[in-house]
XYZ file of C-alpha atoms in Angstrom:
329
model
C 39.109 164.475 49.068
C 43.148 164.227 48.513
C 44.512 161.373 50.649
C 47.167 161.823 53.388
C 47.444 160.893 56.812
C 45.513 162.695 59.840
C 45.499 162.832 63.362
C 42.507 162.255 65.804
C 42.330 162.116 69.085
C 38.427 162.110 71.046
C 37.690 159.473 73.386
C 38.342 156.357 71.376
C 42.358 157.269 71.700
C 44.998 158.498 69.910
C 45.087 157.175 66.173
C 46.937 158.315 62.825
C 45.091 156.933 59.909
C 46.242 157.183 55.868
C 42.577 157.804 54.296
C 41.024 160.096 52.445
C 40.492 163.863 53.799
C 37.633 165.847 53.000
C 38.817 169.836 52.373
C 37.917 171.548 54.985
C 39.882 169.666 57.181
C 43.084 171.751 55.090
C 42.934 175.426 58.117
C 42.999 179.328 57.434
C 46.080 180.212 54.538
C 46.362 182.567 51.897
C 48.604 180.122 49.095
C 47.171 176.961 48.686
C 49.724 173.346 47.551
C 49.968 170.430 45.643
C 52.606 168.275 48.086
C 54.891 166.133 45.922
C 57.872 165.196 48.327
C 57.622 166.221 52.286
C 59.610 163.262 54.553
C 60.041 161.728 57.822
C 61.905 163.613 60.999
C 61.877 162.655 65.053
C 59.265 165.345 65.804
C 56.901 163.737 62.963
C 57.372 160.097 64.963
C 56.897 161.321 67.743
C 53.574 162.940 65.884
C 52.483 159.411 64.755
C 52.876 157.436 67.181
C 51.203 160.303 70.419
C 55.199 159.400 72.314
C 54.351 163.465 72.845
C 52.544 166.008 73.102
C 53.727 167.366 70.085
C 49.825 167.965 67.779
C 47.919 170.520 69.421
C 45.224 170.492 67.482
C 42.296 168.151 65.866
C 41.620 167.039 63.572
C 45.273 167.500 62.251
C 47.865 166.530 58.752
C 50.829 165.638 60.220
C 54.679 166.303 58.479
C 56.848 169.697 59.191
C 58.045 170.826 56.339
C 57.229 169.155 52.580
C 58.268 170.973 48.792
C 55.932 171.739 46.331
C 53.720 173.911 43.566
C 51.489 176.180 44.690
C 47.967 175.998 42.852
C 45.945 179.020 44.422
C 47.742 182.448 46.188
C 46.334 185.634 47.582
C 49.687 186.289 49.146
C 51.680 188.363 46.677
C 55.038 186.499 46.116
C 53.433 183.687 45.065
C 51.568 182.644 41.839
C 50.281 179.365 40.522
C 53.185 177.538 39.253
C 55.552 178.131 41.195
C 57.984 175.912 42.637
C 58.351 176.107 47.053
C 59.887 174.740 50.116
C 58.075 174.712 53.676
C 59.760 173.718 57.195
C 58.354 173.948 60.807
C 56.047 177.355 62.434
C 54.363 175.035 63.868
C 53.386 172.905 60.683
C 52.909 169.121 61.808
C 51.963 170.805 65.243
C 49.550 173.566 65.028
C 48.953 173.181 61.733
C 48.517 171.134 59.414
C 51.403 170.144 57.171
C 52.739 168.131 54.841
C 52.078 164.532 54.656
C 49.107 164.823 52.130
C 47.795 165.220 48.875
C 47.011 169.520 50.152
C 48.438 171.167 52.028
C 47.030 175.536 52.550
C 49.360 177.509 55.134
C 50.650 181.596 55.495
C 52.561 182.761 51.999
C 55.383 183.927 54.722
C 56.216 180.139 55.831
C 57.155 179.630 51.880
C 60.855 180.339 50.960
C 61.613 179.516 46.225
C 62.864 175.811 45.770
C 66.204 176.769 44.584
C 66.366 176.036 40.592
C 69.671 173.616 41.025
C 66.756 171.285 43.482
C 64.463 169.319 42.282
C 61.177 168.739 44.504
C 62.304 165.352 45.925
C 66.137 166.750 46.080
C 64.509 169.374 48.555
C 62.819 167.062 50.334
C 66.466 164.305 50.332
C 67.433 167.570 52.490
C 64.373 168.274 54.529
C 63.988 169.929 57.121
C 67.056 167.327 59.051
C 69.264 169.255 55.765
C 68.180 172.774 56.963
C 69.014 172.282 60.228
C 72.371 170.955 60.018
C 72.956 174.366 57.377
C 71.732 176.131 60.203
C 73.769 174.233 62.463
C 77.576 174.899 60.145
C 76.314 179.055 59.843
C 76.656 179.056 63.944
C 79.941 177.632 63.639
C 81.341 179.286 60.954
C 79.780 182.749 62.212
C 81.567 182.042 65.257
C 84.715 181.463 63.286
C 85.462 177.987 62.756
C 87.681 177.322 60.273
C 88.626 174.390 58.007
C 92.272 172.903 59.835
C 91.121 174.629 62.947
C 90.611 171.205 64.417
C 87.910 168.007 65.099
C 84.317 168.455 64.415
C 81.874 166.239 66.265
C 78.734 165.415 64.937
C 76.867 163.099 67.709
C 73.560 161.350 66.226
C 75.415 160.528 63.590
C 73.444 158.496 62.141
C 70.177 160.817 61.674
C 69.273 162.929 59.486
C 70.179 165.421 61.051
C 73.685 164.220 61.395
C 73.780 162.142 58.249
C 73.543 166.070 56.377
C 75.843 167.680 58.338
C 79.147 165.220 57.803
C 78.474 165.811 54.188
C 79.003 169.276 54.014
C 81.377 169.734 56.941
C 83.277 167.083 54.535
C 82.983 168.769 51.964
C 83.441 172.335 53.695
C 86.956 170.852 53.986
C 86.871 170.111 57.946
C 87.810 167.154 59.720
C 84.611 165.488 60.869
C 84.443 163.178 64.004
C 81.271 161.232 64.163
C 79.702 159.261 67.281
C 76.911 156.746 66.618
C 75.406 154.423 69.148
C 75.883 151.513 65.585
C 79.245 151.163 64.901
C 77.807 148.756 62.277
C 76.880 151.390 60.580
C 80.792 152.862 60.093
C 81.597 152.708 56.765
C 77.853 154.130 55.756
C 79.344 157.697 58.241
C 82.439 157.248 56.374
C 80.912 157.415 52.940
C 79.186 161.019 53.878
C 82.644 161.961 54.444
C 84.066 161.174 58.790
C 87.460 161.166 59.085
C 86.795 159.233 61.592
C 83.977 157.288 63.680
C 83.116 156.586 67.978
C 80.618 154.769 69.599
C 78.353 156.701 71.699
C 79.155 155.656 74.780
C 81.878 158.081 75.091
C 79.583 160.551 76.004
C 76.490 159.469 76.949
C 77.545 158.483 80.850
C 77.390 161.535 83.611
C 80.957 162.885 82.972
C 83.511 165.208 85.168
C 82.550 169.404 84.347
C 86.133 169.195 82.539
C 87.798 166.717 80.609
C 90.451 166.905 77.324
C 90.264 169.124 75.754
C 89.219 167.500 71.591
C 86.524 169.046 69.584
C 87.264 172.706 67.647
C 83.443 172.420 68.014
C 80.453 170.370 67.914
C 77.349 169.745 66.263
C 74.859 168.155 68.699
C 71.439 166.477 67.549
C 71.328 164.238 71.422
C 70.976 166.248 74.443
C 71.924 165.149 77.452
C 74.904 164.249 78.964
C 75.976 163.616 75.124
C 76.042 168.264 75.252
C 76.664 168.488 78.456
C 80.294 166.136 77.428
C 80.742 167.458 74.438
C 80.907 170.684 75.840
C 83.503 169.590 78.636
C 86.245 168.334 75.855
C 85.582 171.204 73.439
C 88.854 172.621 73.509
C 89.761 176.576 74.600
C 87.902 179.810 72.727
C 85.021 176.416 71.173
C 81.246 176.377 70.059
C 79.137 173.997 70.132
C 76.139 174.022 68.098
C 72.588 172.324 70.099
C 69.365 171.468 67.502
C 67.763 168.307 68.870
C 66.835 166.410 71.853
C 67.076 162.501 71.253
C 68.390 161.369 74.354
C 66.929 164.332 77.423
C 66.028 167.300 76.600
C 68.154 167.238 79.991
C 71.491 169.397 80.059
C 73.994 168.149 83.102
C 75.672 170.633 82.624
C 77.889 172.675 84.836
C 79.265 176.771 84.246
C 82.670 175.398 83.837
C 82.879 174.978 79.495
C 82.040 178.208 79.732
C 83.683 180.709 82.118
C 86.875 178.616 82.076
C 87.392 177.245 78.009
C 85.287 180.074 76.652
C 83.472 177.731 75.430
C 80.153 179.042 73.083
C 76.846 177.130 73.429
C 75.095 177.860 70.068
C 70.750 176.837 70.408
C 69.554 176.084 67.036
C 66.115 176.564 66.056
C 64.696 175.332 63.085
C 61.153 176.041 63.475
C 59.890 179.770 64.334
C 63.693 180.759 62.273
C 63.573 184.493 59.967
C 62.824 183.703 56.679
C 66.197 185.981 55.891
C 68.125 183.112 57.361
C 65.464 180.551 55.928
C 66.397 181.847 52.532
C 69.942 181.869 53.424
C 70.529 179.046 54.779
C 68.793 176.660 51.457
C 71.180 178.859 49.210
C 73.985 177.787 51.062
C 72.696 174.067 50.184
C 72.253 174.682 46.774
C 76.127 175.509 46.576
C 77.505 173.735 48.842
C 76.043 170.583 49.624
C 77.447 167.721 47.085
C 73.880 166.309 46.168
C 75.712 162.575 45.099
C 75.315 162.084 48.620
C 71.851 162.003 48.840
C 71.560 158.511 47.522
C 73.503 157.250 50.105
C 71.183 159.239 52.945
C 67.777 158.022 51.708
C 65.544 155.905 50.652
C 61.407 156.809 50.019
C 58.865 155.701 51.051
C 55.135 155.673 50.041
C 52.741 158.894 52.129
C 50.602 154.642 52.641
C 53.048 153.544 54.708
C 54.356 156.164 56.582
C 51.981 155.889 59.737
C 53.616 152.185 60.553
C 57.569 153.982 60.548
C 56.675 156.305 63.450
C 58.481 153.431 66.104
C 61.265 152.867 64.720
C 61.755 156.358 65.150
C 61.535 156.252 69.190
C 63.472 153.136 68.875
C 66.629 154.855 66.714
C 66.034 152.550 63.724
C 66.358 155.166 60.573
C 69.350 156.052 59.407
C 69.798 159.370 57.161
C 66.945 160.851 55.293
C 63.952 159.231 54.813
C 61.875 160.152 51.526
C 57.987 159.973 51.095
C 56.292 160.214 47.761
C 53.038 162.606 48.246
C 52.313 161.967 44.311
C 53.140 158.280 43.819
C 50.593 155.773 44.837
C 48.911 155.442 41.182
């Protein structure tokens, strides 16, 4: 038996609870990991509350990421004692995930924990930070460099937005943060934002084209925010879209793309190939100022996780929530 969060669904309804879990609940896999740290992401909030059909197999342990130590391995790349990180691959959706003391997964899904990071550091970054790095890499691949103009980050108080601001600022870009919580402006500036704007400027239906403002955009919101970001991106600029906190619709036109040559990059962190994941984690080890992580994160015990699901969906979470898996005592 081990402690964890288990989601069940039967004739009595949908429920998530912190409890003792028998080993036989763990799915098939060739690597077993002692999970040390996990984190909470928007998708985890959906899973914990059942607000969207994220979980598609029951019973299931949620948690889309984790960091820990290999206990047992039949995979040629991993040995007991190896430090590893996992993000995505359907973990926490169709395959039991990281919000428990044990995880059993496919070794092909793992990447090595960079030497610079502890397991705690890795989950302070988590899937949100890894996704933010994929977005930054997409803008760089497009050819954007510091000095080209402002980079807009939407959903700036969230996990992806917070890490994206810290990464971009350290790399030398001028960052404009869009948020619905202007009382958090000092926090966003402490991460490196040069300017903070009200998300209301972008959240309502807009014109097919607006004033050219951004050299690049990292959007975590979707819907009208993404449409307006595209409509106000400069000629030849790029938008990296990675989220749908504001909705999965995209009420735009082709005009930014055919009249201004704007490029829209879709960022998928769940099924990204292993070499890209390894590159993203290497870049995080090189380019993320670890001193910023203390500003971005707060820590909770595993037993408190279920109660936080509603806070995520209500937009009440700032930055990153770290889950101390082994800290229950």
